[in-house]
């Protein structure tokens, strides 16, 4: 293949990767996540976030809340970014914020059952345990490494207990609807039957539920919120969208090129067995590649059938969904390059260690 043909091939791969990435479900999931993040930025009293995610919050509270909150979201490493950026900018400590950043895409209820169904319950269960432990260790490490800066940052933030200035049930309904919409649209199609209509053909019940929830959200928001509040919500959403979305597209395109250039069979040759090197390679590759929610499971199953060891498979299960080039590019914008690269290094290191341990336990 000459240089021109190679360049054209790469361009074609990037275009196809972006087109595949921007499917209906992912666009709706991203839009919902951005709206939710915009709501956090505009409507949530930042001091409420500080109360549970702040640097001065007792660690057993902040890290437990961060790990559990992330675990409940069935999102990928890209969809979690606007939510992470929002809570960090609103005053969350870097430790709980990065715990949330890792736990969201690394593990969720759907991923637990999907991993167990395809890879076995032993791997599925161990993945869940490791993901929660690693998320907390990453957060604690980030807090320890940048403790001086975090202390200075915490001093600039006042204290308060109110979640918002409106009735609690309205706030819970507003975010609860968006949260359920996010769960519905990111859920596996296998969980929903297909509906058929003469006008629109076949579509999943999940899309109908998403539309109904969206209509309820519009009605309740117009009823309870002032026009200025709605404008502020949409404005904050657009600001986040403008910053994050271009980086996501660039990162997804780069990840697509990497996947096209490095065949899975070639990767499998280097990640057989359970050596530290094999686990590190799996973690590092996982940190660079983009995995949409749950797509890592069938890919890793295929790699295991090609000879990938259980340990490297676990390392890839942890690092792959939680990190990607889009994640690194975006969090460097939010945290700065030093913190972003530190987060990258911690994810690779802890995933490598957990992969090695999993290889010993399950090998």
Short mmCIF file of C-alpha atoms in Angstrom, two decimals:
data_model
loop_
_atom_site.label_atom_id
_atom_site.label_comp_id
_atom_site.label_asym_id
_atom_site.label_seq_id
_atom_site.Cartn_x
_atom_site.Cartn_y
_atom_site.Cartn_z
CA UNK A 1 0.00 0.00 0.00
CA UNK A 2 1.53 3.34 -1.07
CA UNK A 3 1.49 6.49 1.06
CA UNK A 4 -1.55 8.03 -0.65
CA UNK A 5 -3.59 4.84 -0.37
CA UNK A 6 -2.62 4.50 3.29
CA UNK A 7 -3.67 8.07 4.07
CA UNK A 8 -6.99 7.56 2.26
CA UNK A 9 -7.49 4.32 4.19
CA UNK A 10 -6.85 6.08 7.51
CA UNK A 11 -9.25 8.90 6.60
CA UNK A 12 -11.90 6.34 5.63
CA UNK A 13 -11.40 4.49 8.93
CA UNK A 14 -11.75 7.74 10.89
CA UNK A 15 -14.93 8.74 9.05
CA UNK A 16 -16.50 5.30 9.45
CA UNK A 17 -15.52 5.19 13.13
CA UNK A 18 -17.16 8.56 13.78
CA UNK A 19 -20.30 7.53 11.86
CA UNK A 20 -20.50 4.26 13.81
CA UNK A 21 -19.96 6.15 17.05
CA UNK A 22 -22.74 8.63 16.37
CA UNK A 23 -25.57 6.10 16.33
CA UNK A 24 -28.98 7.07 17.65
CA UNK A 25 -28.60 5.46 21.07
CA UNK A 26 -25.18 7.01 21.74
CA UNK A 27 -26.25 10.48 20.58
CA UNK A 28 -29.32 10.32 22.85
CA UNK A 29 -27.20 9.04 25.75
CA UNK A 30 -24.62 11.80 25.29
CA UNK A 31 -27.31 14.47 24.95
CA UNK A 32 -29.00 13.24 28.14
CA UNK A 33 -25.68 13.19 29.98
CA UNK A 34 -24.89 16.73 28.83
CA UNK A 35 -28.34 17.94 29.89
CA UNK A 36 -27.89 16.28 33.27
CA UNK A 37 -24.44 17.86 33.64
CA UNK A 38 -25.83 21.26 32.63
CA UNK A 39 -28.50 20.84 35.29
CA UNK A 40 -25.88 20.07 37.91
CA UNK A 41 -23.91 23.17 36.90
CA UNK A 42 -26.88 25.54 36.85
CA UNK A 43 -29.42 24.23 39.38
CA UNK A 44 -27.53 22.35 42.08
CA UNK A 45 -26.11 24.33 44.97
CA UNK A 46 -22.40 23.63 44.56
CA UNK A 47 -22.01 23.46 48.32
CA UNK A 48 -24.27 20.40 48.41
CA UNK A 49 -21.82 18.67 46.08
CA UNK A 50 -18.99 19.75 48.34
CA UNK A 51 -20.84 18.28 51.32
CA UNK A 52 -20.65 14.77 49.83
CA UNK A 53 -17.78 14.97 47.33
CA UNK A 54 -15.66 17.77 48.78
CA UNK A 55 -12.08 17.54 50.06
CA UNK A 56 -13.20 18.16 53.65
CA UNK A 57 -15.94 15.50 53.61
CA UNK A 58 -15.09 12.35 55.64
CA UNK A 59 -13.50 9.87 53.25
CA UNK A 60 -15.80 7.00 54.15
CA UNK A 61 -18.74 9.14 53.01
CA UNK A 62 -17.30 10.87 49.94
CA UNK A 63 -15.65 7.80 48.42
CA UNK A 64 -18.57 5.49 49.13
CA UNK A 65 -21.01 7.94 47.54
CA UNK A 66 -18.66 8.48 44.57
CA UNK A 67 -18.13 4.77 43.91
CA UNK A 68 -21.82 3.89 44.27
CA UNK A 69 -22.98 6.88 42.19
CA UNK A 70 -20.67 5.89 39.36
CA UNK A 71 -21.63 2.24 39.61
CA UNK A 72 -25.31 3.01 39.04
CA UNK A 73 -24.66 4.68 35.67
CA UNK A 74 -24.50 2.44 32.59
CA UNK A 75 -22.28 4.84 30.68
CA UNK A 76 -19.04 4.72 28.69
CA UNK A 77 -15.82 6.62 29.36
CA UNK A 78 -17.06 9.45 27.12
CA UNK A 79 -20.59 9.81 28.46
CA UNK A 80 -19.30 10.09 32.06
CA UNK A 81 -17.08 13.06 31.15
CA UNK A 82 -19.64 15.89 31.23
CA UNK A 83 -20.95 14.62 34.57
CA UNK A 84 -17.41 14.43 35.98
CA UNK A 85 -16.49 17.89 34.65
CA UNK A 86 -19.63 19.34 36.17
CA UNK A 87 -19.20 17.98 39.71
CA UNK A 88 -15.47 18.83 39.74
CA UNK A 89 -16.05 22.41 38.60
CA UNK A 90 -18.78 22.74 41.22
CA UNK A 91 -16.28 21.98 43.98
CA UNK A 92 -15.99 18.20 44.31
CA UNK A 93 -12.63 17.00 45.64
CA UNK A 94 -10.29 15.50 43.06
CA UNK A 95 -10.31 12.16 44.93
CA UNK A 96 -14.07 11.51 44.98
CA UNK A 97 -14.42 13.09 41.51
CA UNK A 98 -11.89 10.69 39.92
CA UNK A 99 -13.41 7.79 41.86
CA UNK A 100 -16.72 8.68 40.20
CA UNK A 101 -14.95 9.12 36.83
CA UNK A 102 -13.53 5.58 36.98
CA UNK A 103 -16.44 3.70 38.54
CA UNK A 104 -19.10 4.99 36.11
CA UNK A 105 -17.80 3.36 32.92
CA UNK A 106 -15.72 0.61 34.57
CA UNK A 107 -18.68 -1.17 36.12
CA UNK A 108 -22.46 -0.96 36.22
CA UNK A 109 -25.31 -3.34 36.87
CA UNK A 110 -25.68 -4.21 33.17
CA UNK A 111 -21.94 -4.81 32.80
CA UNK A 112 -21.92 -7.17 35.78
CA UNK A 113 -24.59 -9.44 34.31
CA UNK A 114 -23.31 -9.13 30.74
CA UNK A 115 -19.75 -10.03 31.79
CA UNK A 116 -21.05 -12.92 33.83
CA UNK A 117 -23.20 -14.21 30.95
CA UNK A 118 -20.42 -14.11 28.35
CA UNK A 119 -17.28 -14.66 30.40
CA UNK A 120 -18.55 -16.56 33.45
CA UNK A 121 -19.84 -15.52 36.85
CA UNK A 122 -16.38 -15.75 38.42
CA UNK A 123 -15.00 -13.11 36.05
CA UNK A 124 -18.17 -11.00 36.27
CA UNK A 125 -18.15 -10.97 40.07
CA UNK A 126 -14.42 -10.31 40.34
CA UNK A 127 -14.71 -7.48 37.82
CA UNK A 128 -17.34 -5.78 39.98
CA UNK A 129 -15.24 -6.13 43.14
CA UNK A 130 -12.03 -4.93 41.50
CA UNK A 131 -13.72 -1.97 39.78
CA UNK A 132 -15.08 -0.59 43.04
CA UNK A 133 -11.77 -1.16 44.88
CA UNK A 134 -9.69 0.34 42.06
CA UNK A 135 -11.97 3.39 41.77
CA UNK A 136 -11.45 4.17 45.47
CA UNK A 137 -7.68 3.54 45.34
CA UNK A 138 -7.33 5.80 42.30
CA UNK A 139 -9.28 8.55 44.03
CA UNK A 140 -7.24 8.24 47.25
CA UNK A 141 -4.01 8.28 45.24
CA UNK A 142 -5.05 11.39 43.29
CA UNK A 143 -6.00 13.12 46.53
CA UNK A 144 -2.69 12.20 48.16
CA UNK A 145 -0.55 13.24 45.19
CA UNK A 146 -2.28 16.61 44.79
CA UNK A 147 -3.19 17.17 48.45
CA UNK A 148 -1.52 20.61 48.76
CA UNK A 149 -3.35 22.00 45.75
CA UNK A 150 -6.62 20.44 46.91
CA UNK A 151 -6.29 22.05 50.34
CA UNK A 152 -5.86 25.47 48.73
CA UNK A 153 -8.82 24.78 46.46
CA UNK A 154 -11.03 23.72 49.39
CA UNK A 155 -10.35 26.99 51.23
CA UNK A 156 -11.88 28.99 48.40
CA UNK A 157 -15.24 27.25 48.71
CA UNK A 158 -17.96 28.17 51.27
CA UNK A 159 -20.08 25.65 53.13
CA UNK A 160 -23.82 24.98 52.83
CA UNK A 161 -26.27 22.11 53.20
CA UNK A 162 -29.15 22.89 50.84
CA UNK A 163 -29.17 20.93 47.61
CA UNK A 164 -30.98 23.76 45.80
CA UNK A 165 -33.34 26.65 46.41
CA UNK A 166 -36.40 24.77 45.14
CA UNK A 167 -38.47 21.99 46.80
CA UNK A 168 -36.54 18.75 47.14
CA UNK A 169 -39.14 16.65 45.31
CA UNK A 170 -38.82 18.87 42.21
CA UNK A 171 -35.03 18.55 42.17
CA UNK A 172 -35.20 14.79 42.67
CA UNK A 173 -37.82 14.44 39.90
CA UNK A 174 -35.81 16.63 37.50
CA UNK A 175 -32.59 14.64 37.85
CA UNK A 176 -34.33 11.33 38.47
CA UNK A 177 -36.09 11.47 35.09
CA UNK A 178 -32.81 12.21 33.31
CA UNK A 179 -31.05 9.46 35.25
CA UNK A 180 -33.72 6.90 34.27
CA UNK A 181 -33.59 8.14 30.65
CA UNK A 182 -29.84 7.52 30.68
CA UNK A 183 -30.30 4.03 32.08
CA UNK A 184 -33.02 3.19 29.54
CA UNK A 185 -31.20 4.42 26.43
CA UNK A 186 -27.91 2.73 27.39
CA UNK A 187 -29.53 -0.58 28.38
CA UNK A 188 -28.86 -3.65 26.30
CA UNK A 189 -31.38 -4.12 23.43
CA UNK A 190 -31.81 -7.71 24.62
CA UNK A 191 -33.68 -6.41 27.65
CA UNK A 192 -36.42 -4.83 25.54
CA UNK A 193 -38.87 -6.30 23.00
CA UNK A 194 -39.19 -4.86 19.50
CA UNK A 195 -42.40 -3.00 18.66
CA UNK A 196 -43.80 -2.75 15.14
CA UNK A 197 -45.98 -0.02 13.65
CA UNK A 198 -47.24 0.50 10.08
CA UNK A 199 -45.69 3.99 9.88
CA UNK A 200 -42.31 3.59 11.55
CA UNK A 201 -41.55 -0.10 11.20
CA UNK A 202 -39.79 -1.85 14.06
CA UNK A 203 -38.25 -0.05 17.03
CA UNK A 204 -37.33 -1.01 20.56
CA UNK A 205 -39.57 -0.49 23.54
CA UNK A 206 -36.63 1.35 25.17
CA UNK A 207 -37.00 4.17 22.62
CA UNK A 208 -40.70 4.54 23.41
CA UNK A 209 -39.91 4.66 27.15
CA UNK A 210 -37.18 7.23 26.49
CA UNK A 211 -39.61 9.44 24.54
CA UNK A 212 -42.30 9.19 27.26
CA UNK A 213 -39.78 10.08 29.98
CA UNK A 214 -38.53 12.98 27.83
CA UNK A 215 -42.06 14.35 27.45
CA UNK A 216 -42.60 14.11 31.23
CA UNK A 217 -39.29 15.92 31.76
CA UNK A 218 -40.32 18.76 29.40
CA UNK A 219 -43.74 19.14 31.06
CA UNK A 220 -42.43 19.13 34.64
CA UNK A 221 -39.56 21.49 33.79
CA UNK A 222 -41.85 24.02 32.09
CA UNK A 223 -44.28 23.78 35.00
CA UNK A 224 -41.83 24.10 37.89
CA UNK A 225 -38.92 26.14 36.52
CA UNK A 226 -38.72 29.79 35.57
CA UNK A 227 -37.70 30.77 32.04
CA UNK A 228 -34.37 32.13 33.29
CA UNK A 229 -33.62 28.85 35.05
CA UNK A 230 -34.36 26.86 31.90
CA UNK A 231 -32.19 29.22 29.82
CA UNK A 232 -29.37 28.88 32.34
CA UNK A 233 -29.68 25.08 32.20
CA UNK A 234 -29.54 24.99 28.40
CA UNK A 235 -26.70 27.55 28.34
CA UNK A 236 -24.55 25.49 30.71
CA UNK A 237 -25.36 22.37 28.66
CA UNK A 238 -24.22 24.09 25.47
CA UNK A 239 -20.99 25.32 27.08
CA UNK A 240 -20.10 21.79 28.17
CA UNK A 241 -21.12 20.41 24.78
CA UNK A 242 -18.94 22.93 22.96
CA UNK A 243 -15.88 22.06 25.08
CA UNK A 244 -16.23 18.29 25.34
CA UNK A 245 -17.88 17.06 22.13
CA UNK A 246 -15.14 18.05 19.61
CA UNK A 247 -12.54 16.32 21.77
CA UNK A 248 -14.69 13.20 21.93
CA UNK A 249 -14.94 13.05 18.15
CA UNK A 250 -11.19 13.55 17.68
CA UNK A 251 -10.41 10.92 20.29
CA UNK A 252 -12.87 8.41 18.87
CA UNK A 253 -11.35 8.85 15.40
CA UNK A 254 -7.82 8.28 16.74
CA UNK A 255 -8.93 5.21 18.69
CA UNK A 256 -10.56 3.85 15.52
CA UNK A 257 -7.27 4.19 13.64
CA UNK A 258 -5.41 2.37 16.42
CA UNK A 259 -7.93 -0.49 16.29
CA UNK A 260 -7.59 -0.65 12.50
CA UNK A 261 -3.78 -0.68 12.51
CA UNK A 262 -3.31 -3.18 15.36
CA UNK A 263 -5.29 -6.39 14.69
CA UNK A 264 -6.81 -8.21 17.70
CA UNK A 265 -4.93 -11.40 16.82
CA UNK A 266 -1.64 -9.49 17.03
CA UNK A 267 -2.62 -8.13 20.44
CA UNK A 268 -3.57 -11.60 21.66
CA UNK A 269 -0.03 -12.85 20.94
CA UNK A 270 1.35 -10.46 23.54
CA UNK A 271 -1.26 -10.90 26.24
CA UNK A 272 -1.36 -14.64 26.70
CA UNK A 273 -0.49 -16.09 30.10
CA UNK A 274 -0.40 -14.05 33.28
CA UNK A 275 2.90 -12.19 33.40
CA UNK A 276 3.15 -8.62 34.69
CA UNK A 277 4.20 -7.59 31.17
CA UNK A 278 1.12 -9.18 29.57
CA UNK A 279 -1.16 -7.49 32.09
CA UNK A 280 0.57 -4.15 31.61
CA UNK A 281 0.24 -4.37 27.82
CA UNK A 282 -3.47 -5.20 28.13
CA UNK A 283 -4.00 -2.28 30.54
CA UNK A 284 -2.05 0.16 28.39
CA UNK A 285 -3.83 -0.84 25.17
CA UNK A 286 -7.17 -0.64 26.98
CA UNK A 287 -6.28 2.87 28.16
CA UNK A 288 -5.78 4.02 24.56
CA UNK A 289 -8.71 2.30 22.87
CA UNK A 290 -12.31 3.49 23.09
CA UNK A 291 -14.95 0.99 24.18
CA UNK A 292 -18.62 1.92 23.99
CA UNK A 293 -20.68 0.70 26.95
CA UNK A 294 -20.62 -3.13 27.16
CA UNK A 295 -18.79 -3.55 23.82
CA UNK A 296 -15.61 -4.51 25.69
CA UNK A 297 -17.20 -7.81 26.77
CA UNK A 298 -17.63 -9.50 23.35
CA UNK A 299 -14.27 -8.09 22.18
CA UNK A 300 -12.49 -9.54 25.21
CA UNK A 301 -14.35 -12.83 24.78
CA UNK A 302 -13.02 -13.02 21.21
CA UNK A 303 -9.50 -12.20 22.39
CA UNK A 304 -9.70 -14.89 25.08
CA UNK A 305 -10.72 -17.39 22.42
CA UNK A 306 -7.60 -16.31 20.51
CA UNK A 307 -5.42 -17.03 23.54
CA UNK A 308 -5.62 -14.02 25.84
CA UNK A 309 -5.04 -14.99 29.48
CA UNK A 310 -7.63 -14.44 32.22
CA UNK A 311 -5.39 -11.89 33.94
CA UNK A 312 -4.85 -9.62 30.91
CA UNK A 313 -8.56 -10.00 30.11
CA UNK A 314 -9.42 -8.63 33.57
CA UNK A 315 -6.87 -5.83 33.14
CA UNK A 316 -8.49 -4.89 29.83
CA UNK A 317 -11.98 -5.13 31.36
CA UNK A 318 -10.95 -2.57 33.97
CA UNK A 319 -8.81 -0.16 31.94
CA UNK A 320 -10.65 -0.38 28.62
CA UNK A 321 -14.13 0.92 29.50
CA UNK A 322 -12.88 3.43 32.09
CA UNK A 323 -10.27 5.16 29.98
CA UNK A 324 -9.68 6.14 26.36
CA UNK A 325 -7.96 8.79 24.27
CA UNK A 326 -11.12 10.96 24.38
CA UNK A 327 -11.11 10.68 28.19
CA UNK A 328 -7.47 11.73 28.49
CA UNK A 329 -7.92 14.65 26.08
CA UNK A 330 -11.01 15.89 27.89
CA UNK A 331 -9.89 15.52 31.50
CA UNK A 332 -6.65 17.31 30.61
CA UNK A 333 -8.89 20.23 29.72
CA UNK A 334 -10.69 19.96 33.08
CA UNK A 335 -7.83 18.97 35.40
CA UNK A 336 -4.71 19.96 33.46
CA UNK A 337 -2.16 17.74 31.69
CA UNK A 338 -0.28 16.69 34.83
CA UNK A 339 -3.37 15.39 36.63
CA UNK A 340 -4.74 13.78 33.47
CA UNK A 341 -1.49 11.86 32.85
CA UNK A 342 -1.34 10.91 36.54
CA UNK A 343 -4.89 9.53 36.31
CA UNK A 344 -3.90 7.60 33.16
CA UNK A 345 -0.88 6.12 34.93
CA UNK A 346 -2.88 5.11 38.01
CA UNK A 347 -5.55 3.39 35.92
CA UNK A 348 -2.90 1.39 34.03
CA UNK A 349 -0.97 0.47 37.21
CA UNK A 350 -3.98 -0.62 39.28
CA UNK A 351 -5.55 -2.48 36.34
CA UNK A 352 -2.27 -4.32 35.81
CA UNK A 353 -2.10 -5.34 39.48
CA UNK A 354 -5.74 -6.49 39.55
CA UNK A 355 -5.28 -8.39 36.29
CA UNK A 356 -2.29 -10.22 37.73
CA UNK A 357 -4.21 -11.09 40.91
CA UNK A 358 -7.20 -12.28 38.84
CA UNK A 359 -4.88 -14.48 36.79
CA UNK A 360 -3.63 -16.14 39.98
CA UNK A 361 -7.14 -16.60 41.43
CA UNK A 362 -8.89 -17.76 38.25
CA UNK A 363 -6.00 -19.05 36.14
#
